[in-house]
Short mmCIF file of C-alpha atoms and ligand atoms in Angstrom, two decimals:
data_model
loop_
_atom_site.label_atom_id
_atom_site.label_comp_id
_atom_site.label_asym_id
_atom_site.label_seq_id
_atom_site.Cartn_x
_atom_site.Cartn_y
_atom_site.Cartn_z
CA MET A 1 -11.52 14.81 -7.88
CA ALA A 2 -15.28 14.50 -8.27
CA MET A 3 -17.31 16.06 -5.44
CA MET A 4 -18.15 13.33 -2.84
CA ILE A 5 -21.84 13.94 -1.96
CA VAL A 6 -21.96 13.91 1.87
CA GLY A 7 -22.71 10.37 3.04
CA ALA A 8 -22.24 8.97 -0.47
CA ALA A 9 -20.33 5.68 -0.27
CA SER A 10 -18.40 6.36 -3.50
CA VAL A 11 -18.13 8.39 -6.69
CA THR A 12 -16.99 7.44 -10.20
CA GLU A 13 -14.28 9.83 -11.38
CA GLN A 14 -14.81 11.46 -14.79
CA VAL A 15 -11.44 13.23 -14.93
CA CYS A 16 -7.82 12.53 -13.82
CA ARG A 17 -7.16 12.65 -10.07
CA SER A 18 -3.94 14.56 -10.61
CA CYS A 19 -4.18 16.84 -13.68
CA GLY A 20 -7.97 17.02 -14.07
CA GLY A 21 -7.66 15.97 -17.74
CA SER A 22 -10.48 14.02 -19.40
CA HIS A 23 -8.36 11.63 -21.51
CA ILE A 24 -8.96 8.72 -19.12
CA ASN A 25 -8.48 5.30 -20.76
CA THR A 26 -9.64 2.21 -18.80
CA PHE A 27 -7.38 -0.82 -19.45
CA LEU A 28 -8.35 -3.25 -16.69
CA LYS A 29 -11.76 -4.20 -15.22
CA LEU A 30 -11.77 -6.41 -12.11
CA GLY A 31 -15.57 -6.32 -11.65
CA THR A 32 -17.03 -5.28 -8.29
CA THR A 33 -15.19 -6.28 -5.11
CA PRO A 34 -15.68 -5.84 -1.36
CA LEU A 35 -13.42 -3.47 0.58
CA ALA A 36 -10.06 -5.16 1.08
CA ASP A 37 -9.53 -4.08 4.68
CA ARG A 38 -13.14 -4.32 5.88
CA LEU A 39 -13.05 -7.70 7.69
CA PRO A 40 -16.48 -9.16 8.57
CA SER A 41 -16.63 -10.24 12.21
CA SER A 42 -18.93 -13.20 11.51
CA ILE A 43 -19.66 -15.53 8.61
CA ASP A 44 -23.35 -14.63 8.41
CA ASP A 45 -23.72 -11.27 10.10
CA GLY A 46 -26.67 -10.86 7.75
CA GLU A 47 -25.23 -7.50 6.80
CA GLU A 48 -24.62 -7.26 3.04
CA GLU A 49 -20.93 -6.43 2.43
CA PRO A 50 -20.71 -3.29 0.30
CA VAL A 51 -19.03 -3.91 -3.05
CA PHE A 52 -17.66 -1.33 -5.46
CA PRO A 53 -16.48 -1.33 -9.09
CA LEU A 54 -12.71 -1.85 -9.40
CA SER A 55 -11.36 -0.63 -12.75
CA VAL A 56 -7.97 0.85 -13.66
CA ALA A 57 -7.34 3.64 -16.16
CA PHE A 58 -4.44 5.59 -17.70
CA CYS A 59 -4.43 9.39 -18.04
CA GLY A 60 -3.32 10.46 -21.52
CA ASP A 61 -2.33 13.91 -20.26
CA CYS A 62 -0.14 13.23 -17.19
CA SER A 63 0.24 9.39 -17.57
CA LEU A 64 -1.10 8.69 -14.07
CA VAL A 65 -2.49 5.16 -13.63
CA GLN A 66 -5.50 5.26 -11.29
CA ILE A 67 -8.69 3.47 -10.33
CA THR A 68 -11.91 5.12 -11.49
CA GLU A 69 -13.96 4.69 -8.28
CA THR A 70 -13.37 6.76 -5.12
CA VAL A 71 -14.80 5.14 -2.00
CA ASN A 72 -15.53 7.55 0.86
CA PRO A 73 -12.31 7.70 2.96
CA ARG A 74 -14.41 7.63 6.14
CA ILE A 75 -15.62 4.17 5.07
CA LEU A 76 -12.12 3.01 4.12
CA PHE A 77 -9.83 4.22 6.88
CA ALA A 78 -11.60 5.35 10.01
CA ASN A 79 -13.27 2.88 12.33
CA ALA A 80 -11.40 -0.32 13.22
CA TYR A 81 -8.87 0.03 10.41
CA PRO A 82 -7.07 -3.29 10.94
CA TYR A 83 -3.64 -2.52 9.45
CA TYR A 84 -0.73 -2.28 11.97
CA SER A 85 2.66 -1.78 10.33
CA SER A 86 4.63 -3.33 13.19
CA PHE A 87 3.55 -6.91 12.47
CA SER A 88 6.38 -7.12 9.94
CA GLN A 89 9.99 -7.23 11.19
CA ALA A 90 11.17 -6.51 7.63
CA LEU A 91 9.09 -3.30 7.53
CA LEU A 92 10.38 -2.23 10.97
CA ARG A 93 14.01 -2.74 9.88
CA HIS A 94 13.33 -0.95 6.57
CA SER A 95 11.86 2.05 8.38
CA ARG A 96 14.61 2.22 11.01
CA ASP A 97 17.31 2.25 8.30
CA ASN A 98 15.48 5.08 6.54
CA VAL A 99 15.33 7.17 9.74
CA LEU A 100 18.99 6.60 10.70
CA ASP A 101 20.03 7.53 7.16
CA LEU A 102 18.03 10.78 7.29
CA ILE A 103 19.30 11.76 10.77
CA GLU A 104 22.82 11.50 9.36
CA ARG A 105 22.14 13.01 5.90
CA ARG A 106 20.19 16.01 7.27
CA GLY A 107 22.09 16.42 10.55
CA LEU A 108 18.87 16.18 12.56
CA HIS A 109 18.99 16.92 16.31
CA SER A 110 16.84 17.79 19.35
CA GLY A 111 16.05 21.16 17.74
CA SER A 112 14.69 19.57 14.57
CA PHE A 113 11.08 18.58 13.94
CA VAL A 114 9.72 15.58 12.01
CA ILE A 115 6.16 14.92 10.86
CA GLU A 116 4.81 11.63 9.48
CA LEU A 117 1.59 11.45 7.49
CA ALA A 118 -0.16 8.08 8.02
CA SER A 119 2.08 7.37 11.01
CA ASN A 120 0.01 4.26 11.93
CA ASP A 121 1.31 2.57 15.14
CA GLY A 122 4.49 4.64 15.42
CA TYR A 123 6.49 1.97 13.53
CA LEU A 124 8.79 4.70 12.06
CA LEU A 125 8.57 7.81 14.28
CA LYS A 126 9.56 5.83 17.38
CA ASN A 127 13.09 5.74 15.96
CA TYR A 128 13.27 9.57 16.09
CA VAL A 129 11.83 9.55 19.63
CA GLU A 130 14.64 7.18 20.64
CA ALA A 131 17.12 9.69 19.17
CA GLY A 132 15.58 12.59 21.12
CA ILE A 133 14.16 14.27 17.99
CA PRO A 134 10.65 15.81 18.37
CA VAL A 135 7.94 14.31 16.16
CA LEU A 136 4.26 14.53 15.28
CA GLY A 137 2.20 11.78 13.67
CA ILE A 138 -0.98 12.51 11.70
CA ASP A 139 -3.25 9.50 11.08
CA PRO A 140 -7.07 9.05 10.96
CA ALA A 141 -7.03 5.52 12.41
CA ASP A 142 -7.47 5.72 16.18
CA GLY A 143 -6.50 2.08 16.93
CA PRO A 144 -2.94 2.29 15.57
CA ALA A 145 -2.60 5.85 17.02
CA ALA A 146 -3.26 4.48 20.50
CA VAL A 147 -0.42 1.98 20.08
CA ALA A 148 1.86 4.79 18.83
CA SER A 149 1.38 6.74 22.06
CA GLU A 150 2.81 3.75 23.97
CA PHE A 151 6.06 4.41 22.05
CA GLY A 152 5.99 8.10 23.03
CA VAL A 153 4.78 9.08 19.54
CA PRO A 154 2.12 11.85 19.71
CA THR A 155 -0.53 11.47 16.98
CA HIS A 156 -3.01 14.02 15.67
CA VAL A 157 -5.91 11.68 14.81
CA ALA A 158 -7.20 13.21 11.59
CA PHE A 159 -6.99 12.95 7.81
CA PHE A 160 -4.15 15.10 6.42
CA THR A 161 -5.68 17.76 4.16
CA ARG A 162 -4.72 21.16 2.75
CA GLU A 163 -7.01 22.75 5.37
CA LEU A 164 -5.29 20.91 8.26
CA ALA A 165 -1.89 21.97 6.89
CA GLU A 166 -3.03 25.62 6.69
CA SER A 167 -4.21 25.56 10.33
CA LEU A 168 -1.00 23.86 11.55
CA ARG A 169 1.08 26.41 9.61
CA ARG A 170 -0.90 29.25 11.23
CA GLN A 171 0.16 27.69 14.57
CA GLY A 172 3.80 27.97 13.38
CA VAL A 173 4.26 24.27 12.64
CA ARG A 174 6.98 23.64 10.02
CA ALA A 175 9.01 20.45 9.56
CA ASP A 176 12.60 19.60 8.64
CA VAL A 177 11.41 16.19 7.45
CA ILE A 178 7.95 15.03 6.41
CA HIS A 179 7.49 11.27 5.94
CA ALA A 180 4.57 9.81 3.99
CA ASN A 181 4.78 6.05 3.37
CA ASN A 182 2.10 4.16 1.50
CA VAL A 183 -0.38 7.02 1.75
CA LEU A 184 0.07 9.27 -1.34
CA ALA A 185 -1.70 6.59 -3.43
CA HIS A 186 -4.49 6.35 -0.84
CA VAL A 187 -5.73 9.94 -0.60
CA ALA A 188 -8.87 11.03 -2.42
CA ASP A 189 -7.59 14.61 -2.80
CA THR A 190 -4.11 13.95 -4.21
CA ASN A 191 -3.48 17.63 -5.02
CA GLY A 192 -4.68 18.89 -1.61
CA PHE A 193 -2.40 16.35 0.11
CA VAL A 194 0.67 17.46 -1.86
CA ALA A 195 -0.18 21.14 -1.40
CA GLY A 196 -0.39 20.47 2.34
CA ILE A 197 3.13 19.01 2.32
CA ALA A 198 4.45 22.15 0.59
CA LEU A 199 2.80 24.30 3.27
CA LEU A 200 4.38 22.45 6.22
CA LEU A 201 7.89 21.94 4.84
CA LYS A 202 10.65 24.28 6.09
CA ASP A 203 12.38 26.10 3.20
CA ASP A 204 15.36 23.72 3.49
CA GLY A 205 13.24 20.75 4.53
CA VAL A 206 12.70 17.45 2.69
CA ALA A 207 9.63 15.29 2.23
CA VAL A 208 10.49 11.59 1.98
CA LEU A 209 7.65 9.53 0.54
CA GLU A 210 7.35 5.84 -0.36
CA ALA A 211 4.79 4.44 -2.79
CA PRO A 212 4.46 1.30 -4.88
CA TYR A 213 5.97 1.76 -8.38
CA VAL A 214 3.77 1.10 -11.42
CA GLU A 215 6.54 -0.57 -13.49
CA PRO A 216 7.02 -3.68 -11.28
CA MET A 217 3.23 -3.76 -10.68
CA ILE A 218 2.71 -4.24 -14.43
CA ASP A 219 5.85 -6.25 -15.20
CA HIS A 220 5.28 -8.73 -12.34
CA CYS A 221 1.50 -8.83 -12.75
CA GLU A 222 0.92 -7.63 -9.15
CA PHE A 223 -2.75 -7.00 -9.94
CA ASP A 224 -3.73 -8.01 -6.40
CA THR A 225 -2.22 -4.75 -5.12
CA ILE A 226 -5.15 -3.09 -6.87
CA TYR A 227 -7.92 -2.37 -4.39
CA HIS A 228 -10.05 0.61 -3.36
CA GLU A 229 -7.51 1.98 -0.85
CA HIS A 230 -5.00 2.30 -3.73
CA LEU A 231 -6.36 5.12 -5.90
CA CYS A 232 -3.08 5.79 -7.80
CA TYR A 233 -0.22 3.67 -9.24
CA PHE A 234 2.65 6.04 -9.73
CA SER A 235 5.29 6.43 -12.40
CA VAL A 236 8.12 8.94 -11.93
CA THR A 237 6.70 10.81 -14.95
CA ALA A 238 3.31 11.29 -13.26
CA LEU A 239 4.89 12.11 -9.86
CA ASP A 240 7.20 14.77 -11.33
CA LYS A 241 4.21 16.59 -12.84
CA LEU A 242 2.16 16.25 -9.64
CA PHE A 243 4.86 17.74 -7.37
CA ARG A 244 5.78 20.58 -9.76
CA ARG A 245 2.12 21.64 -9.80
CA HIS A 246 2.56 22.55 -6.09
CA GLY A 247 6.01 24.18 -6.19
CA LEU A 248 7.76 20.99 -5.11
CA TYR A 249 10.60 19.21 -6.88
CA LEU A 250 11.28 15.48 -7.05
CA ASN A 251 15.05 15.73 -6.71
CA GLU A 252 16.05 12.15 -5.94
CA ILE A 253 14.52 8.66 -6.06
CA LYS A 254 15.52 5.25 -4.75
CA GLN A 255 14.03 2.00 -6.02
CA LEU A 256 13.05 -0.36 -3.17
CA SER A 257 12.03 -4.05 -3.23
CA ILE A 258 9.47 -3.63 -0.44
CA HIS A 259 5.78 -4.26 -1.22
CA GLY A 260 6.55 -5.79 -4.59
CA GLY A 261 8.65 -2.81 -5.75
CA SER A 262 8.34 0.74 -4.44
CA LEU A 263 9.91 4.16 -4.93
CA ARG A 264 11.39 6.32 -2.18
CA LEU A 265 10.94 9.95 -3.23
CA TYR A 266 13.00 12.89 -1.93
CA VAL A 267 10.99 16.08 -2.54
CA GLU A 268 12.07 19.66 -1.77
CA LEU A 269 11.04 23.30 -2.32
CA GLN A 270 14.27 23.99 -4.25
CA GLU A 271 14.79 22.52 -7.72
CA ARG A 272 17.96 20.40 -7.88
CA VAL A 273 16.86 17.38 -9.88
CA GLY A 274 19.49 14.65 -9.58
CA VAL A 275 20.67 11.96 -12.01
CA SER A 276 18.49 9.27 -10.35
CA VAL A 277 15.35 11.15 -11.43
CA ARG A 278 16.60 12.23 -14.86
CA ASP A 279 17.69 8.65 -15.66
CA GLN A 280 14.37 7.15 -14.54
CA LEU A 281 12.34 9.68 -16.57
CA ALA A 282 14.41 8.74 -19.63
CA HIS A 283 13.95 5.03 -18.82
CA GLU A 284 10.16 5.43 -18.58
CA LYS A 285 10.08 7.26 -21.92
CA ALA A 286 12.15 4.51 -23.53
CA GLN A 287 9.88 1.81 -22.01
CA GLY A 288 6.75 3.70 -23.05
CA ILE A 289 5.50 3.81 -19.45
CA ASP A 290 4.17 7.32 -20.25
CA ALA A 291 1.85 5.95 -22.98
CA ILE A 292 -1.25 3.70 -23.02
CA ASP A 293 0.31 0.95 -25.18
CA TYR A 294 2.43 -0.19 -22.21
CA TYR A 295 -0.76 -1.15 -20.34
CA ILE A 296 -2.88 -2.63 -23.14
CA ASP A 297 -1.86 -6.29 -22.63
CA PHE A 298 -2.11 -6.16 -18.83
CA SER A 299 -5.72 -7.39 -18.74
CA ALA A 300 -4.85 -10.53 -20.70
CA THR A 301 -1.83 -11.19 -18.47
CA VAL A 302 -4.05 -10.88 -15.38
CA ASP A 303 -6.63 -13.25 -16.86
CA LYS A 304 -3.92 -15.85 -17.53
CA LEU A 305 -2.60 -15.65 -13.95
CA LYS A 306 -6.13 -15.98 -12.56
CA VAL A 307 -6.78 -19.13 -14.67
CA ASP A 308 -3.38 -20.67 -13.85
CA LEU A 309 -3.81 -20.13 -10.11
CA SER A 310 -7.37 -21.41 -10.03
CA THR A 311 -6.41 -24.49 -12.06
CA LEU A 312 -3.47 -25.27 -9.75
CA LEU A 313 -5.54 -24.96 -6.55
CA ARG A 314 -8.41 -27.04 -7.98
CA ARG A 315 -6.01 -29.76 -9.14
CA LEU A 316 -4.34 -29.97 -5.71
CA LYS A 317 -7.75 -30.06 -4.04
CA ALA A 318 -8.96 -32.78 -6.43
CA ASP A 319 -5.86 -34.81 -5.49
CA GLY A 320 -7.08 -34.66 -1.86
CA ALA A 321 -4.71 -31.97 -0.56
CA SER A 322 -5.64 -29.56 2.25
CA ILE A 323 -4.84 -25.89 1.60
CA ALA A 324 -4.64 -22.88 3.93
CA ALA A 325 -3.36 -19.33 3.29
CA TYR A 326 -0.89 -16.92 4.89
CA GLY A 327 -1.55 -13.19 5.42
CA ALA A 328 -5.02 -11.64 5.74
CA ALA A 329 -3.62 -8.90 3.52
CA ALA A 330 -5.64 -6.37 1.56
CA LYS A 331 -3.96 -7.70 -1.58
CA GLY A 332 -5.17 -11.15 -0.52
CA ALA A 333 -8.75 -9.89 -0.57
CA THR A 334 -8.37 -8.76 -4.18
CA LEU A 335 -6.78 -12.08 -5.17
CA ILE A 336 -9.39 -14.38 -3.63
CA ASN A 337 -12.36 -12.28 -4.76
CA THR A 338 -11.20 -11.76 -8.36
CA VAL A 339 -9.96 -15.37 -8.87
CA GLY A 340 -12.91 -16.88 -6.97
CA ILE A 341 -10.96 -18.64 -4.22
CA GLY A 342 -13.40 -19.54 -1.47
CA ARG A 343 -13.83 -21.86 1.50
CA ASP A 344 -14.21 -24.76 -0.96
CA LEU A 345 -10.46 -24.39 -1.65
CA ILE A 346 -8.97 -22.61 1.42
CA ASP A 347 -9.72 -23.92 4.94
CA PHE A 348 -8.44 -20.81 6.80
CA VAL A 349 -6.07 -17.84 6.55
CA VAL A 350 -3.44 -17.17 9.24
CA ASP A 351 -2.16 -13.77 10.30
CA ARG A 352 0.01 -12.50 13.16
CA ASN A 353 -2.09 -9.36 13.48
CA THR A 354 -4.29 -10.00 16.53
CA HIS A 355 -6.76 -7.36 15.29
CA LYS A 356 -7.51 -9.56 12.29
CA GLN A 357 -7.63 -12.95 14.03
CA GLY A 358 -11.15 -14.24 14.65
CA LYS A 359 -12.50 -12.21 11.73
CA TYR A 360 -13.13 -13.27 8.12
CA MET A 361 -11.67 -12.36 4.75
CA PRO A 362 -13.87 -9.90 2.82
CA GLY A 363 -16.27 -11.45 0.34
CA GLN A 364 -15.23 -15.11 0.49
CA LYS A 365 -15.52 -15.03 4.33
CA ILE A 366 -12.60 -17.43 4.89
CA PRO A 367 -11.88 -17.52 8.67
CA ILE A 368 -8.69 -15.76 9.90
CA ARG A 369 -6.72 -17.56 12.61
CA SER A 370 -3.39 -17.14 14.38
CA THR A 371 -0.27 -18.55 12.76
CA GLU A 372 -0.19 -21.37 15.33
CA ALA A 373 -3.00 -22.94 13.30
CA LEU A 374 -0.45 -23.99 10.67
CA LEU A 375 1.22 -26.42 13.07
CA GLU A 376 -2.07 -27.47 14.68
CA ALA A 377 -3.73 -28.32 11.34
CA GLN A 378 -0.58 -28.91 9.26
CA PRO A 379 -2.27 -28.26 5.87
CA ASP A 380 -0.44 -29.78 2.89
CA TYR A 381 -0.14 -26.40 1.17
CA VAL A 382 -0.24 -22.72 2.17
CA LEU A 383 -1.12 -20.05 -0.40
CA VAL A 384 1.01 -16.98 0.44
CA LEU A 385 -1.29 -13.99 0.05
CA ALA A 386 1.34 -11.71 1.65
CA TRP A 387 3.90 -12.72 -1.02
CA ASN A 388 5.71 -9.38 -0.55
CA PHE A 389 6.96 -10.78 2.79
CA LEU A 390 7.73 -14.30 1.45
CA ASP A 391 11.32 -14.43 2.75
CA GLU A 392 10.27 -13.37 6.26
CA ILE A 393 7.38 -15.85 6.30
CA MET A 394 9.50 -18.74 4.95
CA ALA A 395 12.17 -18.10 7.62
CA GLN A 396 9.48 -18.00 10.28
CA GLN A 397 7.72 -21.21 9.24
CA THR A 398 10.70 -23.63 9.36
CA GLU A 399 8.84 -26.13 11.58
CA TYR A 400 5.81 -26.24 9.26
CA ARG A 401 8.09 -26.78 6.26
CA ALA A 402 10.24 -29.36 8.07
CA ARG A 403 7.06 -31.38 8.53
CA GLY A 404 6.58 -31.37 4.73
CA GLY A 405 4.39 -28.28 4.36
CA LYS A 406 4.68 -26.50 1.00
CA PHE A 407 4.02 -22.86 -0.01
CA ILE A 408 2.15 -21.69 -3.13
CA VAL A 409 3.32 -18.25 -4.33
CA PRO A 410 0.69 -16.69 -6.64
CA VAL A 411 2.61 -13.71 -8.16
CA PRO A 412 4.17 -13.11 -10.71
CA ASN A 413 3.14 -16.70 -11.73
CA PRO A 414 1.73 -19.44 -9.50
CA ARG A 415 4.49 -21.78 -8.24
CA ILE A 416 5.09 -24.20 -5.40
CA VAL A 417 8.16 -23.65 -3.18
O1 LIG B 1 -0.77 0.15 1.18
C1 LIG B 1 -0.95 -0.64 2.08
C2 LIG B 1 0.10 -1.61 2.42
C3 LIG B 1 1.33 -0.84 2.75
O2 LIG B 1 -0.23 -2.36 3.52
C4 LIG B 1 -2.20 -0.64 2.84
N1 LIG B 1 -3.22 -0.17 1.93
C5 LIG B 1 -2.62 -1.92 3.40
C6 LIG B 1 -1.54 -2.90 3.52
O3 LIG B 1 -1.64 -3.74 2.42
P1 LIG B 1 -1.60 -5.32 2.69
O4 LIG B 1 -2.59 -5.65 3.75
O5 LIG B 1 -1.70 -6.03 1.39
O6 LIG B 1 -0.17 -5.33 3.25
P2 LIG B 1 0.85 -6.31 3.80
O7 LIG B 1 1.72 -5.51 4.63
O8 LIG B 1 1.45 -7.06 2.70
O9 LIG B 1 0.02 -7.32 4.71
C7 LIG B 1 0.65 -8.40 5.19
C8 LIG B 1 -0.26 -9.11 6.17
O10 LIG B 1 0.45 -10.24 6.63
C9 LIG B 1 -0.58 -8.27 7.41
O11 LIG B 1 -1.89 -8.54 7.86
C10 LIG B 1 0.42 -8.77 8.43
C11 LIG B 1 0.59 -10.20 8.03
N2 LIG B 1 1.90 -10.76 8.36
C12 LIG B 1 1.95 -11.89 9.17
O12 LIG B 1 0.94 -12.41 9.61
N3 LIG B 1 3.18 -12.42 9.45
C13 LIG B 1 3.01 -10.19 7.83
C14 LIG B 1 4.25 -10.72 8.12
C15 LIG B 1 5.48 -10.12 7.60
C16 LIG B 1 4.32 -11.89 8.97
O13 LIG B 1 5.40 -12.41 9.26
ZN1 LIG B 2 -3.74 13.24 -15.53
#
């Protein structure tokens, strides 16, 4: 990881974030984009929105897919970070099932100890609290941490680093389970983060991580999940090398449908690599996911999706239709700013997250309103920016649909449902 000059807004990486190799091959350029979770609070606050290059590269040495720009984490995640995990029932159910499974599999009890890195608003740890199992959350975002404390989840408000892990270990902190969901891809110091996990894990402990999987990202053209918070796009091949570098072993994986296709990773200090990992490594080799050729056509596929979506929206608009959008999601910011979808096409975006309502989408500055606006304004179409929660949103919006409202799903190819 290139040295971040103090106060610098970003650095352009010259070597691989994981192995330090210099065989970095850029295969997708999305131009410069604003920060996906930095929501302007007014349409003309006169303050220029910072934009940063957004390009994706493949490492020829460890096959890690990564973006080449590192934006200062203090700019990305600290003040007023607007993401609260609990605004999705599907995510809450998903997390509860994971916890109940681990309590049973690992025989966890009141004498156990569980840590979650990027614990957000307590969406997951609260399930351990309910079961009388002691927990500690570690998360730099103070807003979500305040909500977590209402659920009896104590949070250490800080970035998780190797140094923090060393100081916690000196205080005798060791965990039976360490959770880290949708954070491994977000950390500027990937190696320090993983080394920190190894330091805090009990000898017979397990780290259970979730991260989006690069294969469905490429195969389903989920290019909108590329934004500056997401530094890495993991394959099992790249993960296996990363963990082994720190004395950790990826012993089991589960493939999940959440967030457009993710991996759940079971990582331990003892090597007992199971069939799920061996099979997936063989699958990736057979698919060529560990080589640049697999990624070469992605740019053209992205360009086609961008043209198809823009053409569809402009045709509907030309036919006199009104169009809104659902989900002020970070992935939505990438989509609207790389396709060029502005207020000329989209009247407003709705979101259940009250911390986002009243603000504007980055770049295109489309106003964000509460979901009630769909029934108040009854737009003819709604572009689903949070397509990863389509089923939940469709089930929720029965009244809007009963009145004739239609949804436009942009990924993997634009379609009306
Ligand atoms: O990695 C990340 C993923 C896990 O979450 C973070 N970097 C940021 C965030 O990405 P995102 O903003 O693209 O994620 P979501 O979870 O797809 O965002 C969905 C948005 O839609 C949220 O703002 C909540 C909102 N929502 C809603 O209004 N009604 C979601 C559901 C399910 C709903 O019913
Ligand atoms: Zn590498």
